[in-house]
């Protein structure tokens, strides 16, 4: 009798994580040995418990999926299915290196195809690890910087809607959420402004102008000085934002003010 495939799920998105767990629970040969909500907690569990199969989210705060691979070492990684909500370079790289992935939101059919491939990989696994992961990691390390995604998958009810990053006019923080303002419509996302600034938005195209606001530079029509060193930032659609004195230098560096 074939032993159960010991599986670890690593994903910081609770909705996506619960969906994956529900699908895995229907598979008789899958034993979910644990769940990690971030890459930092996943590393020691992978090292000590050595799962057969890993579902690994690509984009996570503090330590992302590629950081987990680096920490473990490509040769020590279990059979890995990468999971991502981003239609960007990472997915094209997975295709190039013949590594399997799940693009959120995925359906049961796609999950079934991916799991069948993962099963085959587990049963034929050699102790030396997966050379494709090592090759991918080497390629990622050769890049001058991590590319920024062109597209986001934003949750809307039970669906994910694809949003082009270049279409975002500005972003506002609201507690544990952010509001993406796109052509005078608003989409709510469960992410921090800091995470968006550091991991998602190209600093050549977006600039933080306030502790709670990031703006698409291409959307700025003009700026006007206010009191105490602040700026009024007028967007092309007529929206008015405030650039605080604390962040004024960032705006000046990006748009190169001339007298």
mmCIF file of C-alpha atoms in Angstrom:
data_model
loop_
_atom_site.group_PDB
_atom_site.id
_atom_site.type_symbol
_atom_site.label_atom_id
_atom_site.label_comp_id
_atom_site.label_asym_id
_atom_site.label_seq_id
_atom_site.Cartn_x
_atom_site.Cartn_y
_atom_site.Cartn_z
ATOM 1 C CA UNK A 1 0.000 0.000 0.000
ATOM 2 C CA UNK A 2 1.381 3.407 -0.961
ATOM 3 C CA UNK A 3 2.092 5.643 2.021
ATOM 4 C CA UNK A 4 0.340 8.998 2.346
ATOM 5 C CA UNK A 5 1.979 12.028 0.803
ATOM 6 C CA UNK A 6 2.916 14.286 3.704
ATOM 7 C CA UNK A 7 2.015 17.796 2.618
ATOM 8 C CA UNK A 8 2.781 21.257 4.004
ATOM 9 C CA UNK A 9 0.811 24.350 2.952
ATOM 10 C CA UNK A 10 2.483 27.772 3.163
ATOM 11 C CA UNK A 11 0.246 30.748 2.303
ATOM 12 C CA UNK A 12 -0.462 34.056 4.045
ATOM 13 C CA UNK A 13 -3.866 34.485 2.358
ATOM 14 C CA UNK A 14 -6.467 32.837 4.663
ATOM 15 C CA UNK A 15 -9.125 32.537 1.953
ATOM 16 C CA UNK A 16 -6.786 30.893 -0.546
ATOM 17 C CA UNK A 17 -5.286 28.735 2.194
ATOM 18 C CA UNK A 18 -8.673 27.433 3.340
ATOM 19 C CA UNK A 19 -9.685 26.657 -0.243
ATOM 20 C CA UNK A 20 -6.515 24.666 -0.816
ATOM 21 C CA UNK A 21 -6.939 22.764 2.443
ATOM 22 C CA UNK A 22 -10.535 21.899 1.529
ATOM 23 C CA UNK A 23 -9.410 20.485 -1.826
ATOM 24 C CA UNK A 24 -6.563 18.519 -0.267
ATOM 25 C CA UNK A 25 -8.906 17.064 2.375
ATOM 26 C CA UNK A 26 -10.790 15.243 -0.401
ATOM 27 C CA UNK A 27 -7.660 13.373 -1.486
ATOM 28 C CA UNK A 28 -7.235 10.058 0.339
ATOM 29 C CA UNK A 29 -3.511 9.815 -0.297
ATOM 30 C CA UNK A 30 -2.731 13.314 0.984
ATOM 31 C CA UNK A 31 -1.858 13.906 4.629
ATOM 32 C CA UNK A 32 -1.739 17.624 5.478
ATOM 33 C CA UNK A 33 0.946 17.658 8.129
ATOM 34 C CA UNK A 34 0.800 21.375 8.773
ATOM 35 C CA UNK A 35 -0.030 24.891 7.703
ATOM 36 C CA UNK A 36 2.249 27.955 7.827
ATOM 37 C CA UNK A 37 1.015 31.514 7.396
ATOM 38 C CA UNK A 38 4.398 32.958 6.401
ATOM 39 C CA UNK A 39 7.764 31.980 5.044
ATOM 40 C CA UNK A 40 9.634 32.536 8.301
ATOM 41 C CA UNK A 41 7.653 29.877 10.173
ATOM 42 C CA UNK A 42 7.793 27.525 7.180
ATOM 43 C CA UNK A 43 11.581 27.221 7.040
ATOM 44 C CA UNK A 44 12.129 25.343 10.360
ATOM 45 C CA UNK A 45 9.155 23.051 9.675
ATOM 46 C CA UNK A 46 10.482 22.081 6.256
ATOM 47 C CA UNK A 47 13.924 21.441 7.731
ATOM 48 C CA UNK A 48 12.774 19.325 10.674
ATOM 49 C CA UNK A 49 9.632 17.592 9.360
ATOM 50 C CA UNK A 50 10.736 17.119 5.738
ATOM 51 C CA UNK A 51 7.376 17.006 3.921
ATOM 52 C CA UNK A 52 7.007 15.113 0.664
ATOM 53 C CA UNK A 53 5.018 17.881 -1.002
ATOM 54 C CA UNK A 54 4.950 21.634 -0.475
ATOM 55 C CA UNK A 55 2.394 24.190 -1.670
ATOM 56 C CA UNK A 56 4.335 27.452 -1.427
ATOM 57 C CA UNK A 57 2.929 30.951 -1.906
ATOM 58 C CA UNK A 58 5.260 33.167 -3.917
ATOM 59 C CA UNK A 59 4.319 36.563 -2.465
ATOM 60 C CA UNK A 60 4.455 36.743 1.344
ATOM 61 C CA UNK A 61 5.626 39.511 3.682
ATOM 62 C CA UNK A 62 9.020 39.301 5.402
ATOM 63 C CA UNK A 63 10.147 36.104 3.608
ATOM 64 C CA UNK A 64 8.629 35.189 0.238
ATOM 65 C CA UNK A 65 8.557 31.865 -1.553
ATOM 66 C CA UNK A 66 11.923 32.354 -3.213
ATOM 67 C CA UNK A 67 13.375 33.328 0.166
ATOM 68 C CA UNK A 68 12.131 30.032 1.588
ATOM 69 C CA UNK A 69 13.869 28.130 -1.223
ATOM 70 C CA UNK A 70 17.091 30.044 -0.582
ATOM 71 C CA UNK A 71 16.924 29.354 3.168
ATOM 72 C CA UNK A 72 16.301 25.625 2.730
ATOM 73 C CA UNK A 73 18.577 25.133 -0.258
ATOM 74 C CA UNK A 74 17.239 24.016 -3.615
ATOM 75 C CA UNK A 75 18.711 20.527 -3.254
ATOM 76 C CA UNK A 76 16.834 20.012 0.039
ATOM 77 C CA UNK A 77 13.423 21.228 -1.143
ATOM 78 C CA UNK A 78 10.511 18.791 -1.294
ATOM 79 C CA UNK A 79 8.401 18.499 -4.435
ATOM 80 C CA UNK A 80 7.078 22.057 -4.657
ATOM 81 C CA UNK A 81 3.982 23.606 -6.215
ATOM 82 C CA UNK A 82 4.298 27.393 -6.290
ATOM 83 C CA UNK A 83 1.110 29.387 -5.690
ATOM 84 C CA UNK A 84 0.692 32.981 -6.829
ATOM 85 C CA UNK A 85 -1.934 35.670 -7.405
ATOM 86 C CA UNK A 86 0.383 37.606 -9.704
ATOM 87 C CA UNK A 87 0.475 37.300 -13.491
ATOM 88 C CA UNK A 88 4.079 38.370 -13.899
ATOM 89 C CA UNK A 89 7.650 37.299 -14.475
ATOM 90 C CA UNK A 90 7.526 34.576 -11.812
ATOM 91 C CA UNK A 91 4.889 32.561 -13.648
ATOM 92 C CA UNK A 92 6.765 32.845 -16.951
ATOM 93 C CA UNK A 93 9.885 31.633 -15.155
ATOM 94 C CA UNK A 94 8.022 28.623 -13.742
ATOM 95 C CA UNK A 95 6.899 27.750 -17.262
ATOM 96 C CA UNK A 96 10.436 28.108 -18.566
ATOM 97 C CA UNK A 97 11.801 25.732 -15.921
ATOM 98 C CA UNK A 98 8.832 23.311 -16.196
ATOM 99 C CA UNK A 99 7.872 23.873 -12.557
ATOM 100 C CA UNK A 100 4.228 23.565 -11.644
ATOM 101 C CA UNK A 101 2.217 26.358 -10.099
ATOM 102 C CA UNK A 102 -1.320 27.377 -9.219
ATOM 103 C CA UNK A 103 -2.463 30.817 -10.297
ATOM 104 C CA UNK A 104 -5.095 32.212 -7.951
ATOM 105 C CA UNK A 105 -7.976 31.877 -8.453
ATOM 106 C CA UNK A 106 -7.766 28.324 -9.770
ATOM 107 C CA UNK A 107 -10.584 25.841 -10.295
ATOM 108 C CA UNK A 108 -10.897 22.189 -9.319
ATOM 109 C CA UNK A 109 -9.792 21.009 -12.751
ATOM 110 C CA UNK A 110 -6.550 22.975 -12.642
ATOM 111 C CA UNK A 111 -5.938 21.810 -9.067
ATOM 112 C CA UNK A 112 -6.474 18.192 -10.126
ATOM 113 C CA UNK A 113 -3.975 18.472 -12.985
ATOM 114 C CA UNK A 114 -1.395 20.064 -10.712
ATOM 115 C CA UNK A 115 -1.876 17.499 -7.945
ATOM 116 C CA UNK A 116 -1.545 14.609 -10.409
ATOM 117 C CA UNK A 117 1.806 15.979 -11.557
ATOM 118 C CA UNK A 118 2.891 16.492 -7.960
ATOM 119 C CA UNK A 119 1.959 12.902 -7.070
ATOM 120 C CA UNK A 120 4.034 11.578 -9.961
ATOM 121 C CA UNK A 121 6.968 13.748 -8.913
ATOM 122 C CA UNK A 122 6.769 12.552 -5.298
ATOM 123 C CA UNK A 123 6.691 8.880 -6.290
ATOM 124 C CA UNK A 124 9.620 9.244 -8.699
ATOM 125 C CA UNK A 125 11.610 11.628 -6.516
ATOM 126 C CA UNK A 126 15.352 11.182 -6.341
ATOM 127 C CA UNK A 127 17.208 12.033 -3.115
ATOM 128 C CA UNK A 128 19.335 14.678 -4.844
ATOM 129 C CA UNK A 129 16.415 17.108 -5.080
ATOM 130 C CA UNK A 130 14.807 18.826 -8.050
ATOM 131 C CA UNK A 131 17.417 20.352 -10.397
ATOM 132 C CA UNK A 132 14.736 22.594 -11.923
ATOM 133 C CA UNK A 133 14.287 24.443 -8.631
ATOM 134 C CA UNK A 134 18.044 24.869 -8.318
ATOM 135 C CA UNK A 135 18.209 26.239 -11.875
ATOM 136 C CA UNK A 136 15.334 28.640 -11.208
ATOM 137 C CA UNK A 137 16.928 29.866 -8.000
ATOM 138 C CA UNK A 138 20.209 30.457 -9.788
ATOM 139 C CA UNK A 139 18.427 32.415 -12.484
ATOM 140 C CA UNK A 140 16.559 34.525 -9.923
ATOM 141 C CA UNK A 141 19.836 35.251 -8.159
ATOM 142 C CA UNK A 142 21.384 36.456 -11.407
ATOM 143 C CA UNK A 143 18.850 39.256 -11.748
ATOM 144 C CA UNK A 144 19.887 42.765 -10.793
ATOM 145 C CA UNK A 145 16.600 43.172 -8.926
ATOM 146 C CA UNK A 146 13.293 41.403 -8.503
ATOM 147 C CA UNK A 147 10.866 42.521 -11.230
ATOM 148 C CA UNK A 148 7.670 44.194 -10.148
ATOM 149 C CA UNK A 149 4.377 42.577 -11.178
ATOM 150 C CA UNK A 150 2.423 44.008 -14.099
ATOM 151 C CA UNK A 151 -0.878 42.641 -12.816
ATOM 152 C CA UNK A 152 -2.580 42.068 -9.461
ATOM 153 C CA UNK A 153 -5.366 39.615 -8.714
ATOM 154 C CA UNK A 154 -7.726 41.521 -6.400
ATOM 155 C CA UNK A 155 -10.371 39.609 -4.449
ATOM 156 C CA UNK A 156 -13.944 40.650 -5.252
ATOM 157 C CA UNK A 157 -16.488 38.463 -3.488
ATOM 158 C CA UNK A 158 -15.757 34.867 -4.422
ATOM 159 C CA UNK A 159 -13.664 35.888 -7.422
ATOM 160 C CA UNK A 160 -10.324 37.514 -8.132
ATOM 161 C CA UNK A 161 -10.349 40.380 -10.630
ATOM 162 C CA UNK A 162 -7.190 41.105 -12.611
ATOM 163 C CA UNK A 163 -5.995 44.704 -12.282
ATOM 164 C CA UNK A 164 -3.149 46.210 -14.303
ATOM 165 C CA UNK A 165 -0.772 47.949 -11.900
ATOM 166 C CA UNK A 166 -0.297 50.780 -14.409
ATOM 167 C CA UNK A 167 -4.039 51.527 -14.187
ATOM 168 C CA UNK A 168 -3.846 52.400 -10.489
ATOM 169 C CA UNK A 169 -4.173 56.166 -9.948
ATOM 170 C CA UNK A 170 -3.300 56.216 -6.261
ATOM 171 C CA UNK A 171 -3.460 54.057 -3.140
ATOM 172 C CA UNK A 172 -4.672 55.000 0.326
ATOM 173 C CA UNK A 173 -4.115 53.194 3.617
ATOM 174 C CA UNK A 174 -7.106 52.316 5.790
ATOM 175 C CA UNK A 175 -6.051 50.395 8.882
ATOM 176 C CA UNK A 176 -5.115 46.843 7.865
ATOM 177 C CA UNK A 177 -6.439 47.462 4.362
ATOM 178 C CA UNK A 178 -5.596 49.646 1.398
ATOM 179 C CA UNK A 179 -7.840 51.233 -1.223
ATOM 180 C CA UNK A 180 -6.756 51.011 -4.863
ATOM 181 C CA UNK A 181 -8.210 53.979 -6.753
ATOM 182 C CA UNK A 182 -8.624 53.136 -10.441
ATOM 183 C CA UNK A 183 -10.466 55.536 -12.768
ATOM 184 C CA UNK A 184 -12.482 56.913 -9.844
ATOM 185 C CA UNK A 185 -13.474 53.444 -8.642
ATOM 186 C CA UNK A 186 -12.151 51.882 -5.461
ATOM 187 C CA UNK A 187 -11.037 48.325 -4.714
ATOM 188 C CA UNK A 188 -10.261 47.204 -1.165
ATOM 189 C CA UNK A 189 -7.234 44.953 -0.631
ATOM 190 C CA UNK A 190 -6.047 43.263 2.557
ATOM 191 C CA UNK A 191 -2.425 44.418 2.351
ATOM 192 C CA UNK A 192 -0.334 47.084 4.005
ATOM 193 C CA UNK A 193 0.825 50.220 2.219
ATOM 194 C CA UNK A 194 4.394 49.371 3.237
ATOM 195 C CA UNK A 195 4.168 45.951 1.577
ATOM 196 C CA UNK A 196 2.811 47.471 -1.619
ATOM 197 C CA UNK A 197 5.581 50.063 -1.656
ATOM 198 C CA UNK A 198 8.397 47.593 -1.010
ATOM 199 C CA UNK A 199 7.271 44.524 -2.951
ATOM 200 C CA UNK A 200 4.716 45.409 -5.609
ATOM 201 C CA UNK A 201 5.099 48.963 -6.922
ATOM 202 C CA UNK A 202 7.968 50.043 -9.155
ATOM 203 C CA UNK A 203 9.551 53.093 -7.439
ATOM 204 C CA UNK A 204 10.226 54.599 -10.854
ATOM 205 C CA UNK A 205 6.458 54.771 -11.445
ATOM 206 C CA UNK A 206 4.939 55.203 -7.980
ATOM 207 C CA UNK A 207 5.935 57.507 -5.148
ATOM 208 C CA UNK A 208 4.796 57.800 -1.555
ATOM 209 C CA UNK A 209 3.641 61.349 -0.861
ATOM 210 C CA UNK A 210 2.082 60.875 2.571
ATOM 211 C CA UNK A 211 2.192 58.296 5.356
ATOM 212 C CA UNK A 212 -1.129 57.000 4.011
ATOM 213 C CA UNK A 213 -0.860 57.731 0.259
ATOM 214 C CA UNK A 214 1.073 56.437 -2.756
ATOM 215 C CA UNK A 215 0.475 57.986 -6.176
ATOM 216 C CA UNK A 216 1.118 56.935 -9.762
ATOM 217 C CA UNK A 217 3.519 59.591 -11.049
ATOM 218 C CA UNK A 218 1.975 59.475 -14.533
ATOM 219 C CA UNK A 219 -1.373 60.547 -13.064
ATOM 220 C CA UNK A 220 -0.053 63.829 -11.612
ATOM 221 C CA UNK A 221 -1.162 66.961 -13.515
ATOM 222 C CA UNK A 222 0.473 69.600 -11.309
ATOM 223 C CA UNK A 223 1.414 70.463 -7.740
ATOM 224 C CA UNK A 224 0.976 73.606 -5.698
ATOM 225 C CA UNK A 225 2.722 74.661 -2.485
ATOM 226 C CA UNK A 226 0.671 74.720 0.712
ATOM 227 C CA UNK A 227 1.510 75.882 4.223
ATOM 228 C CA UNK A 228 4.436 74.474 6.242
ATOM 229 C CA UNK A 229 6.159 72.836 3.275
ATOM 230 C CA UNK A 230 3.277 70.635 2.146
ATOM 231 C CA UNK A 231 2.187 70.274 -1.489
ATOM 232 C CA UNK A 232 -1.241 69.955 -3.027
ATOM 233 C CA UNK A 233 -1.013 67.254 -5.681
ATOM 234 C CA UNK A 234 -3.637 67.496 -8.442
ATOM 235 C CA UNK A 235 -4.257 64.405 -10.554
ATOM 236 C CA UNK A 236 -5.379 64.476 -14.163
ATOM 237 C CA UNK A 237 -8.889 63.355 -13.178
ATOM 238 C CA UNK A 238 -9.247 66.291 -10.777
ATOM 239 C CA UNK A 239 -8.490 64.393 -7.565
ATOM 240 C CA UNK A 240 -6.576 66.413 -4.968
ATOM 241 C CA UNK A 241 -4.067 64.765 -2.662
ATOM 242 C CA UNK A 242 -1.656 66.126 -0.064
ATOM 243 C CA UNK A 243 2.082 65.579 -0.204
ATOM 244 C CA UNK A 244 3.342 66.097 3.335
ATOM 245 C CA UNK A 245 6.617 67.835 4.081
ATOM 246 C CA UNK A 246 8.071 64.540 5.323
ATOM 247 C CA UNK A 247 7.659 62.933 1.875
ATOM 248 C CA UNK A 248 8.183 66.024 -0.269
ATOM 249 C CA UNK A 249 11.776 65.131 -1.095
ATOM 250 C CA UNK A 250 10.669 61.778 -2.556
ATOM 251 C CA UNK A 251 8.312 63.538 -4.955
ATOM 252 C CA UNK A 252 10.969 66.076 -5.909
ATOM 253 C CA UNK A 253 13.458 63.299 -6.667
ATOM 254 C CA UNK A 254 11.015 61.424 -8.891
ATOM 255 C CA UNK A 255 9.706 64.298 -11.013
ATOM 256 C CA UNK A 256 12.850 66.501 -11.055
ATOM 257 C CA UNK A 257 11.422 69.938 -10.321
ATOM 258 C CA UNK A 258 12.972 72.806 -12.297
ATOM 259 C CA UNK A 259 12.690 76.537 -11.703
#
